[in-house]
mmCIF file of C-alpha atoms in Angstrom:
data_model
loop_
_atom_site.group_PDB
_atom_site.id
_atom_site.type_symbol
_atom_site.label_atom_id
_atom_site.label_comp_id
_atom_site.label_asym_id
_atom_site.label_seq_id
_atom_site.Cartn_x
_atom_site.Cartn_y
_atom_site.Cartn_z
ATOM 1 C CA MET T 1 112.803 21.883 89.684
ATOM 2 C CA LYS T 2 113.136 21.166 93.392
ATOM 3 C CA ILE T 3 111.358 23.588 95.731
ATOM 4 C CA LEU T 4 112.207 24.085 99.402
ATOM 5 C CA VAL T 5 109.378 25.392 101.599
ATOM 6 C CA PRO T 6 110.123 26.409 105.216
ATOM 7 C CA VAL T 7 107.080 26.139 107.517
ATOM 8 C CA LYS T 8 106.730 27.431 111.077
ATOM 9 C CA ARG T 9 104.580 26.205 113.981
ATOM 10 C CA VAL T 10 102.741 29.158 115.548
ATOM 11 C CA VAL T 11 99.715 29.838 117.736
ATOM 12 C CA ASP T 12 96.625 29.383 115.565
ATOM 13 C CA TYR T 13 95.391 32.691 114.175
ATOM 14 C CA ASN T 14 91.912 32.084 115.627
ATOM 15 C CA VAL T 15 93.238 31.822 119.190
ATOM 16 C CA LYS T 16 93.186 34.848 121.479
ATOM 17 C CA VAL T 17 96.770 35.224 122.675
ATOM 18 C CA ARG T 18 97.202 35.627 126.428
ATOM 19 C CA VAL T 19 100.251 36.914 128.279
ATOM 20 C CA LYS T 20 101.755 34.781 131.055
ATOM 21 C CA PRO T 21 101.177 36.096 134.604
ATOM 22 C CA ASP T 22 104.935 36.674 135.042
ATOM 23 C CA GLN T 23 105.070 38.620 131.716
ATOM 24 C CA THR T 24 107.902 36.470 130.344
ATOM 25 C CA GLY T 25 106.005 35.601 127.156
ATOM 26 C CA VAL T 26 102.670 34.384 125.841
ATOM 27 C CA GLU T 27 100.825 31.348 127.123
ATOM 28 C CA LEU T 28 101.450 28.258 124.966
ATOM 29 C CA ALA T 29 100.212 25.491 127.280
ATOM 30 C CA ASN T 30 97.065 23.768 125.981
ATOM 31 C CA ILE T 31 96.873 26.242 123.090
ATOM 32 C CA LYS T 32 95.993 25.196 119.537
ATOM 33 C CA MET T 33 99.015 25.487 117.266
ATOM 34 C CA SER T 34 99.040 25.431 113.471
ATOM 35 C CA MET T 35 101.102 26.288 110.417
ATOM 36 C CA ASN T 36 101.901 29.966 109.921
ATOM 37 C CA PRO T 37 99.273 31.225 107.406
ATOM 38 C CA PHE T 38 101.857 32.820 105.092
ATOM 39 C CA ASP T 39 103.728 29.490 105.013
ATOM 40 C CA GLU T 40 100.497 27.727 104.041
ATOM 41 C CA ILE T 41 100.372 30.050 101.034
ATOM 42 C CA ALA T 42 103.980 29.114 100.211
ATOM 43 C CA VAL T 43 103.169 25.381 100.368
ATOM 44 C CA GLU T 44 100.103 25.895 98.173
ATOM 45 C CA GLU T 45 102.120 27.787 95.555
ATOM 46 C CA ALA T 46 104.752 25.050 95.457
ATOM 47 C CA ILE T 47 102.036 22.422 94.996
ATOM 48 C CA ARG T 48 100.448 24.402 92.161
ATOM 49 C CA LEU T 49 103.826 24.602 90.413
ATOM 50 C CA LYS T 50 104.160 20.838 90.765
ATOM 51 C CA GLU T 51 100.676 20.308 89.367
ATOM 52 C CA LYS T 52 101.686 22.395 86.333
ATOM 53 C CA GLY T 53 104.675 20.086 85.798
ATOM 54 C CA ILE T 54 107.188 22.802 86.689
ATOM 55 C CA ALA T 55 108.275 21.438 90.079
ATOM 56 C CA THR T 56 109.427 17.847 90.500
ATOM 57 C CA GLU T 57 109.873 17.684 94.288
ATOM 58 C CA ILE T 58 108.691 19.736 97.265
ATOM 59 C CA VAL T 59 110.646 19.560 100.527
ATOM 60 C CA ALA T 60 109.032 21.043 103.650
ATOM 61 C CA VAL T 61 111.407 22.228 106.387
ATOM 62 C CA SER T 62 110.575 23.206 109.949
ATOM 63 C CA ILE T 63 112.854 24.422 112.739
ATOM 64 C CA GLY T 64 111.667 24.219 116.326
ATOM 65 C CA VAL T 65 110.355 21.876 118.991
ATOM 66 C CA GLN T 66 109.568 18.217 118.311
ATOM 67 C CA GLN T 67 105.879 19.049 117.876
ATOM 68 C CA SER T 68 106.816 20.952 114.701
ATOM 69 C CA GLN T 69 106.653 17.532 113.061
ATOM 70 C CA GLU T 70 102.866 18.033 113.032
ATOM 71 C CA THR T 71 103.360 21.177 110.941
ATOM 72 C CA ILE T 72 105.464 19.247 108.442
ATOM 73 C CA ARG T 73 102.811 16.514 108.308
ATOM 74 C CA THR T 74 100.269 19.186 107.407
ATOM 75 C CA ALA T 75 102.485 20.298 104.508
ATOM 76 C CA LEU T 76 102.911 16.657 103.438
ATOM 77 C CA ALA T 77 99.137 16.151 103.555
ATOM 78 C CA MET T 78 98.678 19.209 101.349
ATOM 79 C CA GLY T 79 101.059 17.733 98.765
ATOM 80 C CA ALA T 80 104.716 18.118 99.772
ATOM 81 C CA ASP T 81 106.896 15.053 99.109
ATOM 82 C CA ARG T 82 109.129 14.851 102.171
ATOM 83 C CA GLY T 83 110.170 16.823 105.208
ATOM 84 C CA ILE T 84 113.175 17.898 107.240
ATOM 85 C CA LEU T 85 112.751 18.695 110.947
ATOM 86 C CA VAL T 86 115.543 20.564 112.714
ATOM 87 C CA THR T 87 114.728 20.027 116.375
ATOM 88 C CA THR T 88 115.616 22.575 119.045
ATOM 89 C CA ASP T 89 113.936 23.757 122.246
ATOM 90 C CA VAL T 90 115.521 27.194 121.882
ATOM 91 C CA ALA T 91 113.390 30.048 120.523
ATOM 92 C CA VAL T 92 115.179 30.403 117.192
ATOM 93 C CA GLU T 93 115.615 33.955 115.893
ATOM 94 C CA PRO T 94 115.384 34.907 112.181
ATOM 95 C CA LEU T 95 119.151 35.037 111.597
ATOM 96 C CA ALA T 96 119.654 31.550 113.043
ATOM 97 C CA VAL T 97 116.731 30.263 110.955
ATOM 98 C CA ALA T 98 118.262 31.821 107.834
ATOM 99 C CA LYS T 99 121.656 30.232 108.598
ATOM 100 C CA LEU T 100 120.079 26.795 109.046
ATOM 101 C CA LEU T 101 118.048 27.162 105.848
ATOM 102 C CA ALA T 102 121.183 28.236 103.979
ATOM 103 C CA LYS T 103 122.942 25.035 105.080
ATOM 104 C CA ILE T 104 119.930 22.942 104.092
ATOM 105 C CA ALA T 105 119.790 24.704 100.709
ATOM 106 C CA GLU T 106 123.474 23.918 100.112
ATOM 107 C CA GLU T 107 122.733 20.268 100.890
ATOM 108 C CA GLU T 108 119.444 19.946 98.981
ATOM 109 C CA GLN T 109 120.312 22.234 96.022
ATOM 110 C CA PRO T 110 116.769 23.519 95.350
ATOM 111 C CA GLN T 111 116.151 25.849 92.410
ATOM 112 C CA LEU T 112 113.501 27.806 94.317
ATOM 113 C CA ILE T 113 112.805 28.528 97.986
ATOM 114 C CA ILE T 114 109.302 29.787 98.742
ATOM 115 C CA LEU T 115 108.496 30.966 102.259
ATOM 116 C CA GLY T 116 106.008 33.189 104.003
ATOM 117 C CA LYS T 117 106.916 36.874 104.132
ATOM 118 C CA GLN T 118 106.579 36.808 107.936
ATOM 119 C CA ALA T 119 105.367 34.706 110.843
ATOM 120 C CA ILE T 120 102.313 35.865 112.763
ATOM 121 C CA ASP T 121 103.953 35.295 116.150
ATOM 122 C CA ASP T 122 106.973 37.618 115.924
ATOM 123 C CA ASP T 123 106.133 39.505 112.684
ATOM 124 C CA SER T 124 109.869 39.870 112.001
ATOM 125 C CA ASN T 125 109.701 39.762 108.175
ATOM 126 C CA GLN T 126 113.450 39.079 108.042
ATOM 127 C CA THR T 127 114.170 35.422 107.307
ATOM 128 C CA GLY T 128 113.666 35.490 103.527
ATOM 129 C CA GLN T 129 115.830 38.568 103.052
ATOM 130 C CA MET T 130 118.580 37.246 105.327
ATOM 131 C CA LEU T 131 118.533 33.875 103.553
ATOM 132 C CA ALA T 132 118.908 35.549 100.151
ATOM 133 C CA ALA T 133 121.884 37.533 101.460
ATOM 134 C CA LEU T 134 123.583 34.451 102.955
ATOM 135 C CA LEU T 135 123.143 32.414 99.762
ATOM 136 C CA GLY T 136 123.778 35.307 97.362
ATOM 137 C CA TRP T 137 120.548 34.447 95.513
ATOM 138 C CA ALA T 138 118.061 36.754 93.840
ATOM 139 C CA GLN T 139 114.961 37.543 95.893
ATOM 140 C CA GLY T 140 111.386 38.629 95.272
ATOM 141 C CA THR T 141 109.473 39.620 98.404
ATOM 142 C CA PHE T 142 105.718 40.057 99.031
ATOM 143 C CA ALA T 143 104.854 38.069 95.899
ATOM 144 C CA SER T 144 101.276 38.184 94.584
ATOM 145 C CA LYS T 145 102.139 36.163 91.453
ATOM 146 C CA VAL T 146 104.943 33.676 90.697
ATOM 147 C CA GLU T 147 105.600 32.559 87.101
ATOM 148 C CA PRO T 148 108.690 30.396 86.445
ATOM 149 C CA SER T 149 109.976 30.365 82.876
ATOM 150 C CA GLY T 150 113.078 28.385 81.982
ATOM 151 C CA ASP T 151 115.975 29.465 84.172
ATOM 152 C CA THR T 152 114.129 32.558 85.459
ATOM 153 C CA VAL T 153 111.038 33.331 87.521
ATOM 154 C CA ASN T 154 108.818 36.398 87.171
ATOM 155 C CA VAL T 155 107.593 37.688 90.514
ATOM 156 C CA THR T 156 104.820 40.281 90.713
ATOM 157 C CA ARG T 157 104.909 42.125 94.010
ATOM 158 C CA GLU T 158 102.751 44.796 95.561
ATOM 159 C CA VAL T 159 104.464 48.119 96.258
ATOM 160 C CA ASP T 160 103.167 51.505 97.392
ATOM 161 C CA GLY T 161 102.773 52.731 93.816
ATOM 162 C CA GLY T 162 100.966 49.622 92.533
ATOM 163 C CA LEU T 163 102.488 46.428 91.119
ATOM 164 C CA GLU T 164 106.139 45.712 90.338
ATOM 165 C CA THR T 165 107.312 42.716 88.296
ATOM 166 C CA LEU T 166 110.808 41.343 88.800
ATOM 167 C CA THR T 167 112.585 38.764 86.670
ATOM 168 C CA LEU T 168 114.818 36.669 88.918
ATOM 169 C CA LYS T 169 117.512 34.304 87.739
ATOM 170 C CA LEU T 170 117.250 30.897 89.389
ATOM 171 C CA PRO T 171 118.065 29.796 92.027
ATOM 172 C CA ALA T 172 115.965 32.381 93.857
ATOM 173 C CA ILE T 173 114.089 33.206 97.060
ATOM 174 C CA VAL T 174 110.400 34.181 96.983
ATOM 175 C CA THR T 175 108.374 35.344 99.995
ATOM 176 C CA THR T 176 104.597 35.123 99.774
ATOM 177 C CA ASP T 177 101.904 37.744 100.311
ATOM 178 C CA LEU T 178 98.250 37.120 101.164
ATOM 179 C CA ARG T 179 96.969 37.647 97.619
ATOM 180 C CA LEU T 180 99.187 35.005 96.016
ATOM 181 C CA ASN T 181 96.646 32.182 96.444
ATOM 182 C CA GLU T 182 94.162 30.513 98.774
ATOM 183 C CA PRO T 183 95.592 27.365 100.417
ATOM 184 C CA ARG T 184 93.700 24.105 100.005
ATOM 185 C CA TYR T 185 92.418 21.871 102.773
ATOM 186 C CA ALA T 186 94.139 18.514 103.067
ATOM 187 C CA SER T 187 91.846 15.632 102.136
ATOM 188 C CA LEU T 188 91.504 12.595 104.410
ATOM 189 C CA PRO T 189 93.269 10.233 101.936
ATOM 190 C CA ASN T 190 96.190 12.669 101.689
ATOM 191 C CA ILE T 191 96.336 12.990 105.479
ATOM 192 C CA MET T 192 96.665 9.198 105.699
ATOM 193 C CA LYS T 193 99.326 9.151 102.960
ATOM 194 C CA ALA T 194 101.293 11.870 104.773
ATOM 195 C CA LYS T 195 101.879 9.508 107.696
ATOM 196 C CA SER T 196 104.124 7.351 105.516
ATOM 197 C CA LYS T 197 106.075 10.179 103.879
ATOM 198 C CA PRO T 198 109.651 10.538 105.199
ATOM 199 C CA ILE T 199 110.755 13.243 107.628
ATOM 200 C CA ALA T 200 114.507 13.524 108.238
ATOM 201 C CA ALA T 201 115.403 14.343 111.852
ATOM 202 C CA LYS T 202 118.209 16.879 112.270
ATOM 203 C CA THR T 203 119.612 19.229 114.903
ATOM 204 C CA PRO T 204 121.344 22.628 114.578
ATOM 205 C CA ALA T 205 124.606 20.901 115.519
ATOM 206 C CA ASP T 206 124.326 18.720 112.382
ATOM 207 C CA TYR T 207 124.657 21.915 110.346
ATOM 208 C CA GLY T 208 127.197 23.606 112.624
ATOM 209 C CA VAL T 209 124.876 26.511 113.413
ATOM 210 C CA ASP T 210 124.733 28.213 116.818
ATOM 211 C CA VAL T 211 121.096 29.061 117.576
ATOM 212 C CA THR T 212 121.749 30.744 120.937
ATOM 213 C CA PRO T 213 119.400 33.769 121.117
ATOM 214 C CA ARG T 214 121.016 37.181 120.673
ATOM 215 C CA LEU T 215 118.025 39.059 122.039
ATOM 216 C CA THR T 216 116.537 39.034 125.542
ATOM 217 C CA THR T 217 112.831 39.580 126.148
ATOM 218 C CA VAL T 218 112.555 41.992 129.050
ATOM 219 C CA LYS T 219 108.772 41.956 129.408
ATOM 220 C CA VAL T 220 105.667 41.020 127.476
ATOM 221 C CA ALA T 221 102.501 42.988 128.231
ATOM 222 C CA GLU T 222 99.020 43.239 126.761
ATOM 223 C CA PRO T 223 98.083 46.482 124.971
ATOM 224 C CA ALA T 224 96.410 49.102 127.123
ATOM 225 C CA LYS T 225 92.643 48.812 127.099
ATOM 226 C CA ARG T 226 90.887 51.361 124.934
ATOM 227 C CA GLN T 227 89.229 54.075 126.984
ATOM 228 C CA ALA T 228 85.568 54.876 126.544
ATOM 229 C CA GLY T 229 84.701 57.877 124.370
ATOM 230 C CA ILE T 230 82.359 60.748 125.175
ATOM 231 C CA LYS T 231 79.339 62.137 123.372
ATOM 232 C CA VAL T 232 79.136 65.793 122.409
ATOM 233 C CA LYS T 233 76.028 67.775 121.567
ATOM 234 C CA THR T 234 77.420 70.362 119.154
ATOM 235 C CA VAL T 235 80.243 70.850 116.653
ATOM 236 C CA ASP T 236 81.661 73.648 118.785
ATOM 237 C CA GLU T 237 81.885 71.289 121.763
ATOM 238 C CA LEU T 238 83.619 68.721 119.569
ATOM 239 C CA ILE T 239 86.178 71.312 118.418
ATOM 240 C CA ASP T 240 86.799 72.435 122.020
ATOM 241 C CA ASN T 241 87.425 68.831 123.088
ATOM 242 C CA LEU T 242 89.791 68.176 120.156
ATOM 243 C CA LYS T 243 91.716 71.331 121.059
ATOM 244 C CA SER T 244 91.960 70.271 124.677
ATOM 245 C CA VAL T 245 93.728 67.005 123.742
ATOM 246 C CA GLY T 246 95.997 68.679 121.213
ATOM 247 C CA VAL T 247 94.434 67.259 118.053
ATOM 248 C CA LEU T 248 93.524 70.748 116.845
ATOM 249 C CA SER T 249 95.385 73.967 117.556
#
């Protein structure tokens, strides 16, 4: 089984995001970037399937600026076999990403595509669903357990009422949730080995996909600062204050 794992370069989750002075976006200069945490979970799950003898090859794919090669190298150091980097300086939206991944899937013919349910920069939660629609493949979103068996894969997903288990016919799309696994740290020997693993360089034009943005960002602003609360001496005073702001009637 070949597994395709898309990985995205995002601002590290430990970094406090700051808005640019002109409010055109967030500040990315001299900011630590890393792999999207949900994509790390996807890479880890693919590696675990390979360790069980289920997967034979793991291909990491990233779409973005040239520095996204570092994100692929991280996936290779964790255990992926090779990478594909689709280079573009345009901020690629979920539909364009899904179209590019669909073309790569047609070329690579994977049996399973595992990707994070969302990226922590835009929180779109759209790419996996759009990719499944474009390919006409079965999909299991927000997976907390993935169990391939023959030509099917059982996906346990968390829903409002508890847990739901789907049986998907391969090839299929799976998007990962936080509780699926805990990603490993890449060891130094594997980091050194990753430097020699191949990364194919591509562009959107190679796949005939137009990545021109369809959306325009009008303004980016920080959330309003939380106002200080007040102390009350009695329950009656509390009720009067809640009534005054419309919480109670």
